[in-house]
Amino acid sequence: MKAEDLIKLTTTQAAAAIRDGTTTSEALVAAFLDRIEANDAELGAWAHVNAEHALEQARRADKLRGFGNGTGPLHGVPIGIKDVIETRDYPTENGSPLYAGNLTRKDAACVTALRSAGAIILGKTVTTELALLTPSKTVNPLDKQRSPGGSSAGSAAAVADLMVPGALGTQTAGSVLRPASYCGIYGFKPTRGLISRNGALMQSHTLDTLGVLARSIDDLALLTDCMSAHDPDDPVSYERSQPSLASIAKSPPPMPPTFAFIKTPAWDEYADPAMREAFDELTEFLGASCDEIELPGLDHVIEWQRIVQLAENAAYYGPLQDKGRSELSDGLNARLDEGARVPVRDYIEALASRDKAYEAFDELFETYTAILTPAAPGPAPLLSEGITGSPIFNGLWTYLGMPTISAPLLEIDGLPVGVQLVGLRQDDGRLLRTARWLANHLEDETQTAQS
């Protein structure tokens, strides 16, 4: 296969191509490295890449396959790792000069799992400062005057620009879903605890979740399958008999899905007018299978997430502020100062309210297959605005620990707008299957309209 064809392969397709001998891992990795060499000076998606080390891993993978050894589901496939997740062979600098040259010489649990599945760690992708809101150097590959979102900026941009077929991100409010929306790719934040956070930068022990960015729903399922295992060293990791998400995602739903369209209290203030029109068209297209639902108390949920994140940011990053306040951005210092002032009573109330708030959604899923809502307020903001966009449409679902997907199904003025689907806790497979059904349904309708 030619290099220009290799870089278009999804994670799932790349793994299949290596398995059946259509390509080698070395050829695949070399093609992505050439793409990075050609484009990354302008895009700024990568924090660390060692081309020779990546190629050495690929050659080793090809040698193992040549011996006839059994191979894992990601054998020889390159993956990008957000630079807040530890890797033994690359520094983990967390987007901050306070961690410059930080080489821990160990892998996070999710990276260990990826290597065990045969993946090649291509390099570390750029994160915003300490995985929060200060913009990074990365630009949006679809429009270089716009933000790729944050905090998983480099992972989203690298996948969207065909520099790597899949990458890891983290989410505390909207750091996987929003970049996926802005960059026109798929993003998946699974149920909190499905993927171990051991070895990832902690900024909020009650909110932080590992996620995946890729170019297909099959990829989201495959990558998550490879990393989902109980880890007793992560307090939120849970024991379960885990079904194959990839198998569920590919299966037809037993009946056509139904959707609860929830605007949330953020709609009136934050939703871009063009995005409102786009969702009006989407819900009209879905017809009787989609109902607009209003649930009381969501404004409290949004505020509870904000309080928890602020307080826990201050707790985890306060020592860094004490050590090197001048090395942190003004915006981050202001945020940590605000977090330090959160009243203990408000913080405890916000923590205690989570499961009770979730009960209303648990009942909702007795009628509906998934919640439908925006993944971001609109298209990616301009870099000149100095922001990575608001996570206002994501944070409440992260607070509730529910699985969410951003699917690149809408467009405004030539720019992508993600549709966010939300599922029940620990029902990630059905959510992936529903997202696949919706994407196929819209694609079939588009093809019918064009024929």
Tab-separated table of N, CA, C and O in Angstrom, residues 208-264:
chain	number	residue	atom	x	y	z
A	208	ASP	N	-11.880	12.573	37.072
A	208	ASP	CA	-10.945	12.196	36.007
A	208	ASP	C	-11.308	10.855	35.373
A	208	ASP	O	-11.577	9.876	36.074
A	209	THR	N	-11.295	10.828	34.043
A	209	THR	CA	-11.631	9.626	33.274
A	209	THR	C	-10.730	9.539	32.053
A	209	THR	O	-10.486	10.543	31.389
A	210	LEU	N	-10.205	8.362	31.760
A	210	LEU	CA	-9.438	8.130	30.531
A	210	LEU	C	-10.400	7.989	29.359
A	210	LEU	O	-11.485	7.418	29.498
A	211	GLY	N	-10.004	8.510	28.189
A	211	GLY	CA	-10.840	8.415	27.001
A	211	GLY	C	-10.039	8.167	25.757
A	211	GLY	O	-8.803	8.096	25.778
A	212	VAL	N	-10.739	8.049	24.625
A	212	VAL	CA	-10.135	7.649	23.356
A	212	VAL	C	-10.598	8.583	22.246
A	212	VAL	O	-11.766	8.983	22.202
A	213	LEU	N	-9.674	8.920	21.341
A	213	LEU	CA	-9.992	9.693	20.139
A	213	LEU	C	-9.580	8.877	18.924
A	213	LEU	O	-8.473	8.329	18.878
A	214	ALA	N	-10.479	8.776	17.945
A	214	ALA	CA	-10.231	7.913	16.793
A	214	ALA	C	-11.108	8.360	15.627
A	214	ALA	O	-11.844	9.342	15.722
A	215	ARG	N	-11.041	7.599	14.521
A	215	ARG	CA	-11.770	7.994	13.322
A	215	ARG	C	-12.955	7.087	13.012
A	215	ARG	O	-13.564	7.213	11.951
A	216	SER	N	-13.288	6.176	13.924
A	216	SER	CA	-14.481	5.356	13.726
A	216	SER	C	-14.967	4.832	15.070
A	216	SER	O	-14.202	4.774	16.043
A	217	ILE	N	-16.219	4.435	15.116
A	217	ILE	CA	-16.781	3.850	16.330
A	217	ILE	C	-16.137	2.494	16.612
A	217	ILE	O	-15.889	2.138	17.766
A	218	ASP	N	-15.841	1.727	15.566
A	218	ASP	CA	-15.151	0.456	15.755
A	218	ASP	C	-13.824	0.665	16.479
A	218	ASP	O	-13.436	-0.130	17.342
A	219	ASP	N	-13.129	1.752	16.132
A	219	ASP	CA	-11.849	2.052	16.779
A	219	ASP	C	-12.033	2.356	18.257
A	219	ASP	O	-11.253	1.910	19.108
A	220	LEU	N	-13.061	3.146	18.580
A	220	LEU	CA	-13.320	3.472	19.980
A	220	LEU	C	-13.526	2.197	20.790
A	220	LEU	O	-12.985	2.046	21.893
A	221	ALA	N	-14.317	1.285	20.232
A	221	ALA	CA	-14.622	0.040	20.935
A	221	ALA	C	-13.381	-0.832	21.079
A	221	ALA	O	-13.100	-1.381	22.154
A	222	LEU	N	-12.612	-0.969	19.994
A	222	LEU	CA	-11.415	-1.811	20.019
A	222	LEU	C	-10.402	-1.302	21.038
A	222	LEU	O	-9.877	-2.070	21.862
A	223	LEU	N	-10.115	-0.010	20.997
A	223	LEU	CA	-9.127	0.545	21.914
A	223	LEU	C	-9.576	0.436	23.361
A	223	LEU	O	-8.788	0.109	24.251
A	224	THR	N	-10.850	0.691	23.596
A	224	THR	CA	-11.361	0.592	24.965
A	224	THR	C	-11.330	-0.844	25.457
A	224	THR	O	-10.970	-1.111	26.614
A	225	ASP	N	-11.699	-1.784	24.601
A	225	ASP	CA	-11.621	-3.203	24.970
A	225	ASP	C	-10.213	-3.576	25.444
A	225	ASP	O	-10.052	-4.321	26.418
A	226	CYS	N	-9.215	-3.052	24.741
A	226	CYS	CA	-7.829	-3.413	25.060
A	226	CYS	C	-7.369	-2.847	26.394
A	226	CYS	O	-6.387	-3.340	26.970
A	227	MET	N	-8.050	-1.832	26.902
A	227	MET	CA	-7.610	-1.179	28.141
A	227	MET	C	-8.538	-1.408	29.325
A	227	MET	O	-8.211	-1.019	30.449
A	228	SER	N	-9.698	-1.997	29.112
A	228	SER	CA	-10.689	-2.093	30.181
A	228	SER	C	-10.483	-3.362	30.998
A	228	SER	O	-10.794	-4.461	30.556
A	229	ALA	N	-9.914	-3.174	32.164
A	229	ALA	CA	-9.719	-4.288	33.099
A	229	ALA	C	-9.719	-3.712	34.511
A	229	ALA	O	-9.304	-2.571	34.729
A	230	HIS	N	-10.202	-4.484	35.457
A	230	HIS	CA	-10.224	-4.013	36.839
A	230	HIS	C	-8.811	-3.796	37.357
A	230	HIS	O	-7.924	-4.627	37.162
A	231	ASP	N	-8.600	-2.647	38.010
A	231	ASP	CA	-7.302	-2.315	38.579
A	231	ASP	C	-7.505	-1.952	40.051
A	231	ASP	O	-8.040	-0.885	40.367
A	232	PRO	N	-7.098	-2.814	40.965
A	232	PRO	CA	-7.298	-2.524	42.390
A	232	PRO	C	-6.538	-1.294	42.871
A	232	PRO	O	-6.830	-0.774	43.953
A	233	ASP	N	-5.576	-0.809	42.072
A	233	ASP	CA	-4.819	0.380	42.465
A	233	ASP	C	-5.528	1.679	42.092
A	233	ASP	O	-5.046	2.765	42.430
A	234	ASP	N	-6.642	1.579	41.363
A	234	ASP	CA	-7.461	2.757	41.061
A	234	ASP	C	-8.766	2.625	41.833
A	234	ASP	O	-9.557	1.717	41.572
A	235	PRO	N	-9.031	3.510	42.781
A	235	PRO	CA	-10.202	3.358	43.646
A	235	PRO	C	-11.542	3.347	42.921
A	235	PRO	O	-12.523	2.816	43.456
A	236	VAL	N	-11.626	3.940	41.718
A	236	VAL	CA	-12.913	3.951	41.022
A	236	VAL	C	-13.044	2.800	40.026
A	236	VAL	O	-14.111	2.597	39.447
A	237	SER	N	-11.980	2.041	39.820
A	237	SER	CA	-12.049	0.879	38.938
A	237	SER	C	-12.931	-0.173	39.587
A	237	SER	O	-12.857	-0.412	40.792
A	238	TYR	N	-13.792	-0.787	38.796
A	238	TYR	CA	-14.766	-1.713	39.360
A	238	TYR	C	-14.640	-3.105	38.737
A	238	TYR	O	-14.259	-3.264	37.583
A	239	GLU	N	-14.954	-4.117	39.535
A	239	GLU	CA	-14.926	-5.495	39.044
A	239	GLU	C	-16.158	-5.752	38.182
A	239	GLU	O	-17.256	-5.292	38.492
A	240	ARG	N	-15.970	-6.449	37.098
A	240	ARG	CA	-17.103	-6.733	36.210
A	240	ARG	C	-16.735	-7.882	35.279
A	240	ARG	O	-15.559	-8.185	35.073
A	241	SER	N	-17.757	-8.495	34.750
A	241	SER	CA	-17.584	-9.430	33.652
A	241	SER	C	-17.759	-8.617	32.384
A	241	SER	O	-18.880	-8.296	31.976
A	242	GLN	N	-16.636	-8.227	31.781
A	242	GLN	CA	-16.673	-7.245	30.709
A	242	GLN	C	-16.947	-7.901	29.349
A	242	GLN	O	-16.131	-8.689	28.859
A	243	PRO	N	-18.073	-7.591	28.719
A	243	PRO	CA	-18.327	-8.112	27.375
A	243	PRO	C	-17.463	-7.385	26.352
A	243	PRO	O	-16.875	-6.330	26.643
A	244	SER	N	-17.361	-7.931	25.169
A	244	SER	CA	-16.599	-7.292	24.093
A	244	SER	C	-17.381	-6.085	23.569
A	244	SER	O	-18.446	-6.233	22.973
A	245	LEU	N	-16.852	-4.901	23.802
A	245	LEU	CA	-17.504	-3.698	23.291
A	245	LEU	C	-17.508	-3.700	21.769
A	245	LEU	O	-18.468	-3.239	21.137
A	246	ALA	N	-16.425	-4.207	21.172
A	246	ALA	CA	-16.344	-4.235	19.707
A	246	ALA	C	-17.461	-5.100	19.119
A	246	ALA	O	-18.085	-4.736	18.118
A	247	SER	N	-17.740	-6.231	19.755
A	247	SER	CA	-18.804	-7.102	19.251
A	247	SER	C	-20.169	-6.446	19.406
A	247	SER	O	-21.010	-6.500	18.495
A	248	ILE	N	-20.397	-5.825	20.547
A	248	ILE	CA	-21.687	-5.166	20.766
A	248	ILE	C	-21.868	-4.002	19.798
A	248	ILE	O	-22.945	-3.809	19.221
A	249	ALA	N	-20.805	-3.208	19.623
A	249	ALA	CA	-20.898	-2.034	18.752
A	249	ALA	C	-21.260	-2.424	17.321
A	249	ALA	O	-21.960	-1.691	16.627
A	250	LYS	N	-20.782	-3.586	16.868
A	250	LYS	CA	-21.039	-4.020	15.495
A	250	LYS	C	-22.406	-4.684	15.330
A	250	LYS	O	-22.874	-4.845	14.193
A	251	SER	N	-23.013	-5.070	16.425
A	251	SER	CA	-24.273	-5.807	16.327
A	251	SER	C	-25.439	-4.865	16.061
A	251	SER	O	-25.434	-3.713	16.503
A	252	PRO	N	-26.449	-5.338	15.346
A	252	PRO	CA	-27.636	-4.502	15.138
A	252	PRO	C	-28.428	-4.385	16.423
A	252	PRO	O	-28.524	-5.348	17.196
A	253	PRO	N	-29.005	-3.211	16.701
A	253	PRO	CA	-29.836	-3.080	17.903
A	253	PRO	C	-31.077	-3.944	17.783
A	253	PRO	O	-31.599	-4.154	16.680
A	254	PRO	N	-31.576	-4.488	18.896
A	254	PRO	CA	-32.765	-5.351	18.836
A	254	PRO	C	-33.996	-4.616	18.325
A	254	PRO	O	-34.909	-5.236	17.796
A	255	MET	N	-33.997	-3.293	18.493
A	255	MET	CA	-35.066	-2.446	17.953
A	255	MET	C	-34.482	-1.064	17.713
A	255	MET	O	-33.456	-0.720	18.303
A	256	PRO	N	-35.093	-0.276	16.822
A	256	PRO	CA	-34.543	1.053	16.550
A	256	PRO	C	-34.420	1.873	17.838
A	256	PRO	O	-35.341	1.889	18.659
A	257	PRO	N	-33.282	2.533	18.044
A	257	PRO	CA	-33.082	3.314	19.266
A	257	PRO	C	-34.043	4.493	19.367
A	257	PRO	O	-34.555	5.002	18.359
A	258	THR	N	-34.261	4.924	20.602
A	258	THR	CA	-35.033	6.134	20.868
A	258	THR	C	-34.149	7.103	21.642
A	258	THR	O	-33.301	6.683	22.448
A	259	PHE	N	-34.351	8.397	21.398
A	259	PHE	CA	-33.453	9.410	21.939
A	259	PHE	C	-34.212	10.436	22.768
A	259	PHE	O	-35.296	10.885	22.384
A	260	ALA	N	-33.611	10.815	23.884
A	260	ALA	CA	-34.117	11.907	24.708
A	260	ALA	C	-33.227	13.123	24.447
A	260	ALA	O	-32.057	13.129	24.833
A	261	PHE	N	-33.765	14.104	23.744
A	261	PHE	CA	-33.006	15.319	23.457
A	261	PHE	C	-33.088	16.236	24.672
A	261	PHE	O	-34.163	16.715	25.035
A	262	ILE	N	-31.945	16.442	25.321
A	262	ILE	CA	-31.880	17.286	26.518
A	262	ILE	C	-30.989	18.485	26.221
A	262	ILE	O	-29.773	18.332	26.030
A	263	LYS	N	-31.576	19.655	26.191
A	263	LYS	CA	-30.805	20.855	25.872
A	263	LYS	C	-29.879	21.247	27.022
A	263	LYS	O	-28.812	21.797	26.780
A	264	THR	N	-30.274	20.965	28.256
A	264	THR	CA	-29.614	21.376	29.498
A	264	THR	C	-29.797	22.883	29.694
A	264	THR	O	-30.058	23.629	28.739
